[in-house]
Short mmCIF file of C-alpha atoms in Angstrom, two decimals:
data_model
loop_
_atom_site.label_atom_id
_atom_site.label_comp_id
_atom_site.label_asym_id
_atom_site.label_seq_id
_atom_site.Cartn_x
_atom_site.Cartn_y
_atom_site.Cartn_z
CA UNK A 1 29.59 36.09 -50.60
CA UNK A 2 27.09 34.29 -48.62
CA UNK A 3 24.27 36.18 -47.80
CA UNK A 4 22.93 36.77 -44.17
CA UNK A 5 20.54 33.82 -43.15
CA UNK A 6 21.87 31.09 -45.58
CA UNK A 7 21.43 27.63 -44.52
CA UNK A 8 25.18 27.35 -44.24
CA UNK A 9 26.03 30.61 -42.77
CA UNK A 10 25.90 31.61 -38.87
CA UNK A 11 22.00 32.25 -38.85
CA UNK A 12 21.27 29.06 -40.41
CA UNK A 13 23.40 27.13 -38.12
CA UNK A 14 21.80 28.62 -35.37
CA UNK A 15 18.40 27.50 -36.23
CA UNK A 16 19.54 24.24 -36.95
CA UNK A 17 20.94 24.08 -33.70
CA UNK A 18 17.69 25.59 -32.18
CA UNK A 19 15.64 22.87 -34.37
CA UNK A 20 17.92 20.25 -32.75
CA UNK A 21 17.37 21.13 -29.20
CA UNK A 22 13.63 21.43 -29.57
CA UNK A 23 13.73 18.21 -31.22
CA UNK A 24 15.67 16.63 -28.29
CA UNK A 25 13.47 18.28 -25.75
CA UNK A 26 10.36 16.97 -27.50
CA UNK A 27 11.97 13.43 -27.41
CA UNK A 28 12.78 13.75 -23.81
CA UNK A 29 9.07 15.01 -22.81
CA UNK A 30 7.68 12.23 -24.92
CA UNK A 31 10.05 9.42 -23.15
CA UNK A 32 8.95 11.10 -19.80
CA UNK A 33 5.36 10.73 -20.83
CA UNK A 34 5.63 7.12 -21.72
CA UNK A 35 7.31 6.46 -18.29
CA UNK A 36 4.22 8.02 -16.70
CA UNK A 37 1.75 5.82 -18.32
CA UNK A 38 0.03 3.23 -16.18
CA UNK A 39 0.96 -0.46 -16.90
CA UNK A 40 -2.69 -1.54 -16.52
CA UNK A 41 -5.99 0.67 -17.37
CA UNK A 42 -7.39 -0.51 -14.13
CA UNK A 43 -5.06 1.70 -11.95
CA UNK A 44 -7.17 4.84 -13.20
CA UNK A 45 -9.09 3.83 -10.17
CA UNK A 46 -5.98 3.69 -8.05
CA UNK A 47 -4.74 7.07 -8.73
CA UNK A 48 -8.08 8.55 -8.28
CA UNK A 49 -8.07 7.18 -4.71
CA UNK A 50 -4.26 7.84 -4.20
CA UNK A 51 -4.54 11.56 -5.27
CA UNK A 52 -8.01 12.21 -4.48
CA UNK A 53 -9.20 10.14 -1.58
CA UNK A 54 -6.15 10.18 0.34
CA UNK A 55 -5.55 13.83 0.49
CA UNK A 56 -9.45 14.89 0.74
CA UNK A 57 -10.05 14.51 4.65
CA UNK A 58 -6.74 16.41 5.43
CA UNK A 59 -7.97 19.05 2.79
CA UNK A 60 -11.47 19.32 4.24
CA UNK A 61 -10.29 19.20 7.80
CA UNK A 62 -7.79 21.97 7.23
CA UNK A 63 -10.49 24.12 5.46
CA UNK A 64 -12.87 23.66 8.18
CA UNK A 65 -11.68 21.67 11.47
CA UNK A 66 -15.34 20.85 12.61
CA UNK A 67 -15.44 18.70 9.86
CA UNK A 68 -12.86 16.44 11.18
CA UNK A 69 -14.99 14.24 13.63
CA UNK A 70 -17.72 13.69 11.20
CA UNK A 71 -15.19 12.50 8.48
CA UNK A 72 -13.48 10.01 10.92
CA UNK A 73 -15.20 7.16 9.08
CA UNK A 74 -13.98 8.49 5.71
CA UNK A 75 -10.51 8.86 7.35
CA UNK A 76 -10.29 5.12 8.61
CA UNK A 77 -11.35 3.93 5.05
CA UNK A 78 -8.66 6.03 3.65
CA UNK A 79 -5.91 4.81 5.89
CA UNK A 80 -6.93 1.21 5.27
CA UNK A 81 -6.71 1.98 1.47
CA UNK A 82 -3.32 3.74 1.87
CA UNK A 83 -2.07 0.43 2.98
CA UNK A 84 -3.95 -1.53 0.16
CA UNK A 85 -2.34 0.80 -2.35
CA UNK A 86 1.14 0.46 -0.90
CA UNK A 87 1.06 -3.34 -0.75
CA UNK A 88 -0.11 -3.22 -4.71
CA UNK A 89 2.69 -0.64 -5.57
CA UNK A 90 5.19 -3.19 -3.70
CA UNK A 91 4.10 -6.03 -5.72
CA UNK A 92 3.00 -4.44 -9.26
CA UNK A 93 4.29 -1.04 -9.79
CA UNK A 94 1.73 1.40 -11.13
CA UNK A 95 3.71 3.07 -13.97
CA UNK A 96 6.12 2.17 -16.61
CA UNK A 97 8.74 4.40 -15.42
CA UNK A 98 10.95 4.13 -12.88
CA UNK A 99 11.20 7.77 -11.58
CA UNK A 100 7.32 7.99 -11.77
CA UNK A 101 7.09 4.81 -9.42
CA UNK A 102 9.73 6.32 -6.95
CA UNK A 103 7.55 9.90 -6.81
CA UNK A 104 4.38 7.82 -6.44
CA UNK A 105 5.80 5.43 -3.76
CA UNK A 106 7.06 8.70 -1.64
CA UNK A 107 3.53 10.10 -2.16
CA UNK A 108 1.93 6.97 -0.84
CA UNK A 109 4.35 6.71 2.25
CA UNK A 110 2.98 10.16 3.32
CA UNK A 111 -0.46 8.67 3.97
CA UNK A 112 0.91 5.13 5.09
CA UNK A 113 2.71 6.56 7.68
CA UNK A 114 5.67 4.51 6.95
CA UNK A 115 8.10 4.22 4.01
CA UNK A 116 7.10 2.01 1.27
CA UNK A 117 10.57 0.16 1.03
CA UNK A 118 9.61 -1.45 4.42
CA UNK A 119 7.50 -4.16 2.59
CA UNK A 120 10.41 -5.68 1.01
CA UNK A 121 12.32 -7.13 3.82
CA UNK A 122 9.48 -7.90 5.94
CA UNK A 123 6.78 -8.87 3.45
CA UNK A 124 8.54 -9.82 0.16
CA UNK A 125 11.80 -11.50 1.44
CA UNK A 126 9.95 -12.86 4.42
CA UNK A 127 6.53 -13.68 4.49
CA UNK A 128 5.92 -14.59 0.96
CA UNK A 129 8.98 -16.86 1.06
CA UNK A 130 7.86 -18.52 4.66
CA UNK A 131 3.80 -18.34 4.04
CA UNK A 132 3.05 -17.90 7.81
CA UNK A 133 5.40 -21.29 8.62
CA UNK A 134 8.52 -21.47 10.32
CA UNK A 135 10.95 -18.84 9.43
CA UNK A 136 8.12 -16.13 8.91
CA UNK A 137 8.81 -13.37 11.53
CA UNK A 138 5.21 -12.42 11.56
CA UNK A 139 3.51 -16.11 11.63
CA UNK A 140 0.40 -16.09 13.68
CA UNK A 141 1.50 -18.88 15.92
CA UNK A 142 4.02 -16.78 17.72
CA UNK A 143 1.53 -15.71 20.13
CA UNK A 144 0.24 -19.73 20.45
CA UNK A 145 -2.39 -21.65 18.72
CA UNK A 146 -5.42 -20.25 20.41
CA UNK A 147 -7.29 -17.33 18.58
CA UNK A 148 -9.15 -14.88 20.41
CA UNK A 149 -10.15 -11.23 20.10
CA UNK A 150 -7.55 -10.06 22.40
CA UNK A 151 -4.38 -11.82 20.29
CA UNK A 152 -5.94 -10.76 17.13
CA UNK A 153 -6.16 -6.97 18.09
CA UNK A 154 -2.52 -6.84 19.75
CA UNK A 155 -0.93 -9.09 17.14
CA UNK A 156 -0.16 -5.98 14.91
CA UNK A 157 1.76 -4.26 17.74
CA UNK A 158 3.79 -7.72 18.28
CA UNK A 159 4.41 -8.07 14.29
CA UNK A 160 5.80 -4.30 14.21
CA UNK A 161 8.28 -5.48 16.76
CA UNK A 162 9.09 -8.67 15.06
CA UNK A 163 9.62 -6.78 11.96
CA UNK A 164 12.19 -4.35 13.28
CA UNK A 165 15.25 -6.42 12.97
CA UNK A 166 14.43 -7.46 9.27
CA UNK A 167 14.24 -3.56 8.69
CA UNK A 168 17.21 -2.52 10.22
CA UNK A 169 19.43 -4.94 8.63
CA UNK A 170 18.00 -4.09 4.93
CA UNK A 171 18.51 -0.38 5.71
CA UNK A 172 22.26 -1.29 7.19
CA UNK A 173 22.95 -3.48 4.02
CA UNK A 174 21.44 -0.91 1.63
CA UNK A 175 23.72 1.86 3.26
CA UNK A 176 26.74 0.00 2.81
CA UNK A 177 26.31 -1.92 -0.45
CA UNK A 178 23.47 -0.36 -2.53
CA UNK A 179 23.31 3.19 -2.80
CA UNK A 180 20.48 3.27 -5.15
CA UNK A 181 18.38 1.26 -2.67
CA UNK A 182 19.50 3.72 0.21
CA UNK A 183 18.58 6.73 -1.78
CA UNK A 184 15.13 5.39 -2.16
CA UNK A 185 15.04 4.57 1.75
CA UNK A 186 15.85 8.26 2.27
CA UNK A 187 13.59 9.89 -0.14
CA UNK A 188 10.62 7.69 1.11
CA UNK A 189 11.37 8.31 4.94
CA UNK A 190 11.99 11.85 4.21
CA UNK A 191 8.52 12.02 2.50
CA UNK A 192 6.71 10.80 5.45
CA UNK A 193 8.64 13.12 7.92
CA UNK A 194 8.29 16.20 5.75
CA UNK A 195 4.70 15.42 4.47
CA UNK A 196 3.33 14.84 8.01
CA UNK A 197 5.48 17.38 9.40
CA UNK A 198 3.96 19.90 6.68
CA UNK A 199 0.50 18.86 7.30
CA UNK A 200 0.87 19.53 11.29
CA UNK A 201 2.57 22.93 10.74
CA UNK A 202 -0.41 23.82 8.16
CA UNK A 203 -2.91 22.80 10.62
CA UNK A 204 -1.40 24.72 13.47
CA UNK A 205 -0.42 27.75 11.40
CA UNK A 206 -4.13 28.23 10.35
CA UNK A 207 -6.09 27.25 13.50
CA UNK A 208 -3.68 27.39 16.35
CA UNK A 209 -2.15 24.91 18.48
CA UNK A 210 -5.13 24.17 20.52
CA UNK A 211 -7.45 23.31 17.31
CA UNK A 212 -4.95 22.48 14.93
CA UNK A 213 -2.97 19.77 16.77
CA UNK A 214 -6.25 17.63 17.65
CA UNK A 215 -7.80 18.31 14.22
CA UNK A 216 -4.38 17.02 12.46
CA UNK A 217 -4.28 14.12 14.63
CA UNK A 218 -7.82 12.94 13.62
CA UNK A 219 -7.57 13.96 10.06
CA UNK A 220 -3.95 12.93 9.24
CA UNK A 221 -1.49 11.82 12.02
CA UNK A 222 -3.99 8.84 13.38
CA UNK A 223 -5.04 7.58 9.85
CA UNK A 224 -1.27 7.40 8.99
CA UNK A 225 -0.47 5.57 12.13
CA UNK A 226 -3.26 3.12 11.79
CA UNK A 227 -2.47 2.17 8.04
CA UNK A 228 0.14 -0.42 9.19
CA UNK A 229 -1.75 -1.70 12.09
CA UNK A 230 -4.65 -2.25 9.69
CA UNK A 231 -2.53 -4.21 7.05
CA UNK A 232 -0.94 -6.42 10.23
CA UNK A 233 -4.32 -7.28 11.29
CA UNK A 234 -5.59 -8.02 7.90
CA UNK A 235 -2.59 -10.56 7.44
CA UNK A 236 -3.53 -11.74 10.91
CA UNK A 237 -6.91 -12.82 9.57
CA UNK A 238 -6.10 -14.15 6.38
CA UNK A 239 -3.50 -16.62 8.07
CA UNK A 240 -4.84 -17.72 11.48
CA UNK A 241 -6.06 -20.97 11.73
CA UNK A 242 -5.08 -22.19 8.21
CA UNK A 243 -2.47 -24.77 6.88
CA UNK A 244 1.01 -23.25 6.05
CA UNK A 245 2.18 -26.59 4.31
CA UNK A 246 -1.22 -26.92 2.30
CA UNK A 247 -1.30 -25.88 -1.46
CA UNK A 248 -4.85 -24.82 -1.27
CA UNK A 249 -5.42 -23.94 2.47
CA UNK A 250 -2.77 -21.82 3.44
CA UNK A 251 -4.62 -18.49 3.30
CA UNK A 252 -8.01 -17.33 4.25
CA UNK A 253 -10.21 -15.25 1.77
CA UNK A 254 -13.02 -12.60 1.94
CA UNK A 255 -14.82 -13.18 -1.27
CA UNK A 256 -17.71 -10.58 -1.33
CA UNK A 257 -17.45 -8.60 -4.50
CA UNK A 258 -18.98 -5.71 -2.78
CA UNK A 259 -16.10 -5.62 -0.09
CA UNK A 260 -13.38 -6.20 -2.67
CA UNK A 261 -14.39 -3.43 -5.11
CA UNK A 262 -13.66 -1.15 -2.26
CA UNK A 263 -10.23 -2.49 -1.32
CA UNK A 264 -8.84 -3.57 -5.02
CA UNK A 265 -9.36 -7.08 -4.61
CA UNK A 266 -7.42 -7.47 -1.20
CA UNK A 267 -9.54 -9.99 0.10
CA UNK A 268 -8.48 -12.90 -2.28
CA UNK A 269 -5.44 -13.75 -0.88
CA UNK A 270 -4.75 -17.16 -1.49
CA UNK A 271 -4.02 -16.21 -5.27
CA UNK A 272 -1.85 -13.42 -4.10
CA UNK A 273 0.48 -15.95 -2.40
CA UNK A 274 0.42 -18.08 -5.60
CA UNK A 275 0.96 -15.10 -7.87
CA UNK A 276 2.66 -12.06 -5.91
CA UNK A 277 3.43 -10.09 -9.12
CA UNK A 278 -0.04 -10.19 -10.66
CA UNK A 279 -1.65 -7.24 -10.83
CA UNK A 280 -4.96 -7.10 -8.23
CA UNK A 281 -7.32 -6.81 -11.09
CA UNK A 282 -6.54 -10.18 -12.30
CA UNK A 283 -7.12 -11.96 -8.67
CA UNK A 284 -10.95 -12.31 -9.13
CA UNK A 285 -10.63 -14.54 -12.21
CA UNK A 286 -7.83 -16.58 -10.70
CA UNK A 287 -9.66 -17.11 -7.48
CA UNK A 288 -12.71 -18.09 -9.11
CA UNK A 289 -10.62 -20.97 -11.33
CA UNK A 290 -9.54 -22.64 -7.74
CA UNK A 291 -12.05 -21.68 -5.43
CA UNK A 292 -13.60 -25.10 -5.46
CA UNK A 293 -10.12 -26.25 -4.28
CA UNK A 294 -10.04 -24.44 -1.11
CA UNK A 295 -11.69 -25.47 2.27
CA UNK A 296 -15.17 -23.50 2.28
CA UNK A 297 -14.39 -22.30 5.94
CA UNK A 298 -11.59 -20.38 4.22
CA UNK A 299 -13.69 -18.56 1.67
CA UNK A 300 -15.49 -16.07 3.98
CA UNK A 301 -17.84 -13.55 2.58
CA UNK A 302 -16.56 -10.46 4.28
CA UNK A 303 -13.98 -9.24 6.76
CA UNK A 304 -16.17 -7.34 9.02
CA UNK A 305 -18.67 -10.37 9.15
CA UNK A 306 -15.72 -12.64 10.09
CA UNK A 307 -14.56 -10.52 12.67
CA UNK A 308 -18.05 -10.08 14.25
CA UNK A 309 -18.85 -13.97 13.99
CA UNK A 310 -15.39 -15.07 15.22
CA UNK A 311 -14.74 -12.53 18.22
CA UNK A 312 -18.17 -11.31 19.36
CA UNK A 313 -20.85 -13.98 18.16
CA UNK A 314 -18.73 -16.92 19.02
CA UNK A 315 -17.53 -16.19 22.61
CA UNK A 316 -21.12 -15.29 23.48
CA UNK A 317 -22.34 -18.60 22.31
CA UNK A 318 -19.86 -20.33 24.37
CA UNK A 319 -20.89 -18.14 27.38
CA UNK A 320 -24.57 -19.35 27.04
#
């Protein structure tokens, strides 16, 4: 007769089955952990910005609405960064695993104010293919060849309209032919609606409609609306007046190391077009290796300095 608890008895079988389940769960958790690993260690800073900076202003304003106006400069910077992080995620995914990247893209979509999938048909498949030349829906010459402050600052509004047919076609095709792609569209669009809607509801529930609505607008709503505007405006500055056919002078760069630290090297645009899948942390070395071949006028120091010189200083000099 076998004693109870024998390795070959019922109790032993249950223990073996339990060990197997624990081992299977451990392997599954380990696999999930691996898929959440960063592809590049420099993206530790990316995550600090994504999960620290982006929700910081809404959180502080939710805690104390009187801070919202004072936090406006930080909110605008966070708005710009949400676009930069969205752009980087689009070209070089942050995580090893697909599910981790999907969750991260949904999170960024909330603060970017638009689903991240939109970069694929408008940016990857169109802008990078035609590079501000004929066929590029957002080419800067669609508003004429004269550059002015009015054109520069209204360009994002036109650019958004030019991109709508590309987005509509992409969504229609995904719905009909690509279920996984369409699920991504739905998840990211839902994240924007539920995320921003949840923030609005929280502000109004805690502080009432009269205080909550304008506070939400300053701290979360307006920054989300401006994020796409900032990206389109930057795209205009990076290409207006450049030679789309030139191998070296197709883009304008803003090369200040100080500026670029805050925007994850987003100012180095020539090498981005030449190596769109390369991680942002590699841009500086790539740019320095070929900067001498780029026209000096296209290697500007900072975006702010260029905007002031081009759209304020130059018109004033012409009027004198």
